[in-house]
């Protein structure tokens, strides 16, 4: 496959250096920043816009908005709830900011509506396995991130089992990719993601992290999302997601070094600075 770039409607995402995807959780109950954008029980549009503006100023290349919490054990969300959370914010971002917007969803109707409202990328933790999802993305022409997850969010962390985690995740993604191509999605528009923390033990996550190069070898851009996840607390022996910043930034740099093209993060400023330092050194080495 040629140089990595994704066609995102009227924009192009150049992946010759790692892109930073800023996470905007529109749910009241997400992994680490649950409810931050809420005023009481309602999602606050003004708080959300302020958070996004800051991420863009801090150097985010993509804003990833999601209306379903996929943290372990999270409650299921209805299609209508997801639409109500995602669409108004998507419209606001597209009208106010010159950025790429990714929509984190597994639901075909959300994919279709988001495409109609100007989304640039579809990010699906279920790898387009829900009814209608393959067709929705094929018809959108948008790039798509296919992520691996064993089981469902409600059950995924109960007892993940693999014989060979790297081989199984690679095979799963190859299989999903083939289904995408058969449905009419261009291979060049497919991003792969091992799905850190989704039905994986700490050992599984670390084995996969050390195998990022094998995902990169597929020729597809690889997205890595480890920001503030439990594995960081497990490695550090600390409690609470507020203690995970430095570990998250460190892992983002190590992922970039292993060839990750897109880094999905909460802490955009810190990650961007770390990546800029790594890039400056890398470019110097090539002089
Ligand atoms: C990921 C995601 C990830 C992709 C979430 C959280 C949990 N999408 N959505 N990859 N994680 N592509 O942000 O901690 O790792 S939700």
GROMACS .gro file of C-alpha atoms and ligand atoms in nm:
model
  303
    1UNK     CA    1   0.000   0.000   0.000
    2UNK     CA    2   0.125   0.352  -0.078
    3UNK     CA    3   0.206   0.634   0.165
    4UNK     CA    4  -0.046   0.642   0.444
    5UNK     CA    5  -0.316   0.899   0.393
    6UNK     CA    6  -0.687   0.877   0.444
    7UNK     CA    7  -0.951   1.047   0.234
    8UNK     CA    8  -1.190   1.214   0.475
    9UNK     CA    9  -1.451   1.384   0.252
   10UNK     CA   10  -1.300   1.716   0.142
   11UNK     CA   11  -0.997   1.669   0.369
   12UNK     CA   12  -0.694   1.442   0.365
   13UNK     CA   13  -0.539   1.300   0.681
   14UNK     CA   14  -0.165   1.274   0.625
   15UNK     CA   15  -0.020   0.997   0.839
   16UNK     CA   16   0.345   1.049   0.756
   17UNK     CA   17   0.371   1.150   1.123
   18UNK     CA   18   0.148   1.023   1.404
   19UNK     CA   19  -0.190   1.192   1.424
   20UNK     CA   20  -0.346   1.273   1.758
   21UNK     CA   21  -0.709   1.186   1.810
   22UNK     CA   22  -0.864   1.368   2.106
   23UNK     CA   23  -1.132   1.177   2.296
   24UNK     CA   24  -1.462   1.351   2.366
   25UNK     CA   25  -1.693   1.127   2.566
   26UNK     CA   26  -2.053   1.236   2.537
   27UNK     CA   27  -2.159   0.973   2.790
   28UNK     CA   28  -2.234   1.026   3.158
   29UNK     CA   29  -2.039   0.709   3.249
   30UNK     CA   30  -1.718   0.663   3.049
   31UNK     CA   31  -1.393   0.491   3.159
   32UNK     CA   32  -1.201   0.783   3.302
   33UNK     CA   33  -1.371   1.112   3.228
   34UNK     CA   34  -1.731   1.011   3.284
   35UNK     CA   35  -1.981   1.291   3.304
   36UNK     CA   36  -1.725   1.572   3.282
   37UNK     CA   37  -1.920   1.740   3.006
   38UNK     CA   38  -2.251   1.715   3.190
   39UNK     CA   39  -2.438   1.985   3.374
   40UNK     CA   40  -2.643   1.777   3.612
   41UNK     CA   41  -2.804   1.504   3.403
   42UNK     CA   42  -2.777   1.696   3.074
   43UNK     CA   43  -2.487   1.704   2.833
   44UNK     CA   44  -2.363   2.064   2.823
   45UNK     CA   45  -2.296   2.186   2.469
   46UNK     CA   46  -2.095   2.481   2.593
   47UNK     CA   47  -1.870   2.265   2.815
   48UNK     CA   48  -1.821   2.027   2.524
   49UNK     CA   49  -1.726   2.304   2.282
   50UNK     CA   50  -1.480   2.453   2.529
   51UNK     CA   51  -1.317   2.111   2.574
   52UNK     CA   52  -1.293   2.060   2.198
   53UNK     CA   53  -1.154   2.406   2.135
   54UNK     CA   54  -0.882   2.336   2.390
   55UNK     CA   55  -0.795   2.002   2.230
   56UNK     CA   56  -0.763   2.167   1.890
   57UNK     CA   57  -0.544   2.443   2.030
   58UNK     CA   58  -0.335   2.174   2.201
   59UNK     CA   59  -0.273   1.999   1.870
   60UNK     CA   60  -0.542   1.738   1.810
   61UNK     CA   61  -0.574   1.636   1.445
   62UNK     CA   62  -0.900   1.448   1.494
   63UNK     CA   63  -1.182   1.479   1.748
   64UNK     CA   64  -1.342   1.145   1.836
   65UNK     CA   65  -1.696   1.178   1.970
   66UNK     CA   66  -1.889   0.888   2.115
   67UNK     CA   67  -2.229   0.843   2.272
   68UNK     CA   68  -2.194   0.486   2.397
   69UNK     CA   69  -1.985   0.396   2.698
   70UNK     CA   70  -1.785   0.081   2.632
   71UNK     CA   71  -1.611   0.062   2.966
   72UNK     CA   72  -1.627  -0.285   3.123
   73UNK     CA   73  -1.977  -0.354   3.247
   74UNK     CA   74  -2.129  -0.035   3.102
   75UNK     CA   75  -2.504  -0.025   3.042
   76UNK     CA   76  -2.627  -0.057   2.685
   77UNK     CA   77  -2.747   0.259   2.517
   78UNK     CA   78  -3.045   0.289   2.281
   79UNK     CA   79  -3.002   0.406   1.921
   80UNK     CA   80  -3.206   0.714   1.997
   81UNK     CA   81  -2.994   0.804   2.300
   82UNK     CA   82  -2.680   0.766   2.094
   83UNK     CA   83  -2.822   0.981   1.814
   84UNK     CA   84  -2.934   1.246   2.065
   85UNK     CA   85  -2.588   1.263   2.218
   86UNK     CA   86  -2.380   1.257   1.902
   87UNK     CA   87  -2.562   1.446   1.626
   88UNK     CA   88  -2.607   1.792   1.784
   89UNK     CA   89  -2.242   1.802   1.892
   90UNK     CA   90  -2.124   1.676   1.554
   91UNK     CA   91  -2.316   1.955   1.380
   92UNK     CA   92  -2.171   2.214   1.615
   93UNK     CA   93  -1.812   2.093   1.564
   94UNK     CA   94  -1.846   2.083   1.187
   95UNK     CA   95  -1.994   2.432   1.174
   96UNK     CA   96  -1.742   2.590   1.415
   97UNK     CA   97  -1.408   2.418   1.375
   98UNK     CA   98  -1.184   2.319   1.089
   99UNK     CA   99  -1.103   1.970   1.213
  100UNK     CA  100  -1.161   1.607   1.133
  101UNK     CA  101  -1.439   1.447   1.333
  102UNK     CA  102  -1.447   1.077   1.404
  103UNK     CA  103  -1.763   0.915   1.536
  104UNK     CA  104  -1.716   0.628   1.781
  105UNK     CA  105  -2.017   0.407   1.715
  106UNK     CA  106  -2.120   0.052   1.624
  107UNK     CA  107  -2.473   0.144   1.521
  108UNK     CA  108  -2.559   0.164   1.150
  109UNK     CA  109  -2.817   0.439   1.187
  110UNK     CA  110  -2.569   0.653   1.381
  111UNK     CA  111  -2.308   0.592   1.109
  112UNK     CA  112  -2.553   0.701   0.839
  113UNK     CA  113  -2.681   1.008   1.021
  114UNK     CA  114  -2.330   1.110   1.121
  115UNK     CA  115  -2.216   1.077   0.760
  116UNK     CA  116  -2.505   1.301   0.651
  117UNK     CA  117  -2.406   1.558   0.914
  118UNK     CA  118  -2.043   1.580   0.806
  119UNK     CA  119  -1.843   1.317   1.000
  120UNK     CA  120  -1.499   1.240   0.853
  121UNK     CA  121  -1.425   0.898   0.997
  122UNK     CA  122  -1.612   0.607   1.157
  123UNK     CA  123  -1.453   0.439   1.460
  124UNK     CA  124  -1.616   0.110   1.552
  125UNK     CA  125  -1.502  -0.089   1.856
  126UNK     CA  126  -1.709  -0.381   1.720
  127UNK     CA  127  -1.539  -0.377   1.379
  128UNK     CA  128  -1.860  -0.330   1.176
  129UNK     CA  129  -2.016  -0.652   1.306
  130UNK     CA  130  -2.359  -0.503   1.384
  131UNK     CA  131  -2.639  -0.528   1.128
  132UNK     CA  132  -2.610  -0.273   0.850
  133UNK     CA  133  -2.275  -0.133   0.965
  134UNK     CA  134  -2.069  -0.261   0.669
  135UNK     CA  135  -2.314  -0.111   0.419
  136UNK     CA  136  -2.342   0.217   0.608
  137UNK     CA  137  -1.965   0.267   0.592
  138UNK     CA  138  -1.934   0.141   0.234
  139UNK     CA  139  -2.194   0.393   0.121
  140UNK     CA  140  -2.035   0.674   0.321
  141UNK     CA  141  -1.697   0.640   0.150
  142UNK     CA  142  -1.539   0.740   0.483
  143UNK     CA  143  -1.234   0.580   0.642
  144UNK     CA  144  -1.313   0.331   0.915
  145UNK     CA  145  -1.127   0.204   1.218
  146UNK     CA  146  -1.181  -0.167   1.281
  147UNK     CA  147  -1.109  -0.260   1.641
  148UNK     CA  148  -1.075  -0.601   1.801
  149UNK     CA  149  -1.283  -0.685   2.105
  150UNK     CA  150  -1.336  -1.027   2.261
  151UNK     CA  151  -1.699  -1.062   2.376
  152UNK     CA  152  -1.906  -0.751   2.459
  153UNK     CA  153  -1.836  -0.458   2.692
  154UNK     CA  154  -2.071  -0.609   2.952
  155UNK     CA  155  -1.868  -0.930   2.975
  156UNK     CA  156  -1.532  -0.872   2.808
  157UNK     CA  157  -1.316  -0.840   3.119
  158UNK     CA  158  -1.465  -1.138   3.306
  159UNK     CA  159  -1.218  -1.395   3.178
  160UNK     CA  160  -1.051  -1.320   2.846
  161UNK     CA  161  -0.897  -1.633   2.689
  162UNK     CA  162  -0.655  -1.664   2.399
  163UNK     CA  163  -0.421  -1.937   2.278
  164UNK     CA  164  -0.208  -1.685   2.089
  165UNK     CA  165  -0.336  -1.334   2.140
  166UNK     CA  166  -0.137  -1.171   1.859
  167UNK     CA  167  -0.227  -1.434   1.599
  168UNK     CA  168  -0.593  -1.428   1.700
  169UNK     CA  169  -0.628  -1.051   1.694
  170UNK     CA  170  -0.444  -1.030   1.360
  171UNK     CA  171  -0.669  -1.302   1.216
  172UNK     CA  172  -0.982  -1.133   1.343
  173UNK     CA  173  -0.884  -0.801   1.186
  174UNK     CA  174  -0.785  -0.970   0.857
  175UNK     CA  175  -1.127  -1.133   0.851
  176UNK     CA  176  -1.312  -0.808   0.926
  177UNK     CA  177  -1.101  -0.632   0.662
  178UNK     CA  178  -1.202  -0.891   0.402
  179UNK     CA  179  -1.569  -0.843   0.488
  180UNK     CA  180  -1.520  -0.468   0.446
  181UNK     CA  181  -1.360  -0.511   0.106
  182UNK     CA  182  -1.635  -0.751  -0.001
  183UNK     CA  183  -1.891  -0.488   0.105
  184UNK     CA  184  -1.723  -0.228  -0.115
  185UNK     CA  185  -1.503  -0.041   0.135
  186UNK     CA  186  -1.170   0.065  -0.016
  187UNK     CA  187  -0.873  -0.111   0.145
  188UNK     CA  188  -0.690   0.223   0.165
  189UNK     CA  189  -0.962   0.356   0.393
  190UNK     CA  190  -0.923   0.084   0.658
  191UNK     CA  191  -0.749   0.151   0.990
  192UNK     CA  192  -0.669  -0.139   1.223
  193UNK     CA  193  -0.671  -0.136   1.603
  194UNK     CA  194  -0.575  -0.423   1.838
  195UNK     CA  195  -0.829  -0.292   2.091
  196UNK     CA  196  -0.626  -0.247   2.407
  197UNK     CA  197  -0.829  -0.325   2.717
  198UNK     CA  198  -1.119  -0.480   2.528
  199UNK     CA  199  -1.141  -0.839   2.650
  200UNK     CA  200  -0.772  -0.858   2.740
  201UNK     CA  201  -0.566  -0.925   3.050
  202UNK     CA  202  -0.266  -0.707   3.132
  203UNK     CA  203  -0.040  -0.973   2.984
  204UNK     CA  204  -0.252  -0.986   2.666
  205UNK     CA  205  -0.232  -0.608   2.635
  206UNK     CA  206   0.145  -0.600   2.678
  207UNK     CA  207   0.199  -0.887   2.436
  208UNK     CA  208  -0.010  -0.700   2.177
  209UNK     CA  209   0.170  -0.374   2.247
  210UNK     CA  210   0.503  -0.540   2.176
  211UNK     CA  211   0.357  -0.672   1.851
  212UNK     CA  212   0.233  -0.337   1.716
  213UNK     CA  213   0.490  -0.374   1.436
  214UNK     CA  214   0.304  -0.684   1.314
  215UNK     CA  215  -0.014  -0.481   1.277
  216UNK     CA  216   0.181  -0.202   1.106
  217UNK     CA  217   0.322  -0.463   0.865
  218UNK     CA  218  -0.032  -0.510   0.727
  219UNK     CA  219   0.021  -0.178   0.547
  220UNK     CA  220  -0.284  -0.024   0.713
  221UNK     CA  221  -0.265   0.270   0.949
  222UNK     CA  222  -0.272   0.139   1.306
  223UNK     CA  223  -0.466   0.319   1.577
  224UNK     CA  224  -0.359   0.272   1.937
  225UNK     CA  225  -0.584   0.363   2.229
  226UNK     CA  226  -0.430   0.308   2.570
  227UNK     CA  227  -0.501   0.648   2.725
  228UNK     CA  228  -0.585   0.625   3.098
  229UNK     CA  229  -0.682   0.259   3.066
  230UNK     CA  230  -0.671   0.019   3.359
  231UNK     CA  231  -0.354  -0.151   3.231
  232UNK     CA  232  -0.157   0.162   3.314
  233UNK     CA  233  -0.277   0.161   3.672
  234UNK     CA  234  -0.200  -0.212   3.687
  235UNK     CA  235   0.158  -0.157   3.572
  236UNK     CA  236   0.213   0.130   3.815
  237UNK     CA  237   0.023  -0.017   4.107
  238UNK     CA  238  -0.176   0.305   4.147
  239UNK     CA  239  -0.545   0.354   4.207
  240UNK     CA  240  -0.769   0.581   4.004
  241UNK     CA  241  -0.748   0.718   3.652
  242UNK     CA  242  -0.607   1.055   3.767
  243UNK     CA  243  -0.275   0.873   3.825
  244UNK     CA  244  -0.246   0.754   3.467
  245UNK     CA  245  -0.128   1.063   3.276
  246UNK     CA  246   0.245   0.997   3.262
  247UNK     CA  247   0.197   0.628   3.190
  248UNK     CA  248  -0.045   0.714   2.909
  249UNK     CA  249   0.189   0.964   2.748
  250UNK     CA  250   0.482   0.722   2.777
  251UNK     CA  251   0.283   0.447   2.608
  252UNK     CA  252   0.172   0.687   2.332
  253UNK     CA  253   0.534   0.764   2.248
  254UNK     CA  254   0.629   0.396   2.258
  255UNK     CA  255   0.335   0.315   2.030
  256UNK     CA  256   0.443   0.585   1.784
  257UNK     CA  257   0.795   0.446   1.792
  258UNK     CA  258   0.652   0.104   1.703
  259UNK     CA  259   0.472   0.257   1.404
  260UNK     CA  260   0.127   0.353   1.528
  261UNK     CA  261  -0.026   0.612   1.293
  262UNK     CA  262  -0.309   0.743   1.512
  263UNK     CA  263  -0.296   0.789   1.889
  264UNK     CA  264  -0.634   0.808   2.061
  265UNK     CA  265  -0.582   1.012   2.378
  266UNK     CA  266  -0.752   1.217   2.649
  267UNK     CA  267  -0.450   1.437   2.726
  268UNK     CA  268  -0.379   1.605   2.394
  269UNK     CA  269  -0.133   1.873   2.506
  270UNK     CA  270   0.093   1.636   2.696
  271UNK     CA  271   0.084   1.371   2.424
  272UNK     CA  272   0.152   1.623   2.149
  273UNK     CA  273   0.456   1.761   2.333
  274UNK     CA  274   0.596   1.414   2.391
  275UNK     CA  275   0.541   1.317   2.027
  276UNK     CA  276   0.697   1.642   1.907
  277UNK     CA  277   1.010   1.566   2.109
  278UNK     CA  278   1.025   1.211   1.974
  279UNK     CA  279   0.974   1.344   1.620
  280UNK     CA  280   1.243   1.610   1.657
  281UNK     CA  281   1.492   1.344   1.766
  282UNK     CA  282   1.383   1.100   1.498
  283UNK     CA  283   1.412   1.357   1.220
  284UNK     CA  284   1.755   1.465   1.353
  285UNK     CA  285   1.871   1.104   1.339
  286UNK     CA  286   1.775   1.086   0.971
  287UNK     CA  287   1.964   1.408   0.874
  288LIG     C1  288  -1.094   0.268   2.207
  288LIG     C2  289  -1.194   0.317   2.124
  288LIG     C3  290  -0.975   0.214   2.149
  288LIG     C4  291  -1.070   0.269   1.936
  288LIG     C5  292  -1.258   0.333   2.329
  288LIG     C6  293  -1.165   0.437   2.643
  288LIG     C7  294  -1.262   0.331   2.606
  288LIG     N1  295  -1.182   0.319   1.989
  288LIG     N2  296  -1.296   0.358   2.202
  288LIG     N3  297  -0.969   0.218   2.013
  288LIG     N4  298  -1.136   0.280   2.336
  288LIG     N5  299  -1.055   0.268   1.802
  288LIG     O1  300  -1.152   0.540   2.579
  288LIG     O2  301  -1.095   0.417   2.745
  288LIG     O3  302  -0.883   0.165   2.214
  288LIG     S1  303  -1.361   0.367   2.464
   0.00000   0.00000   0.00000
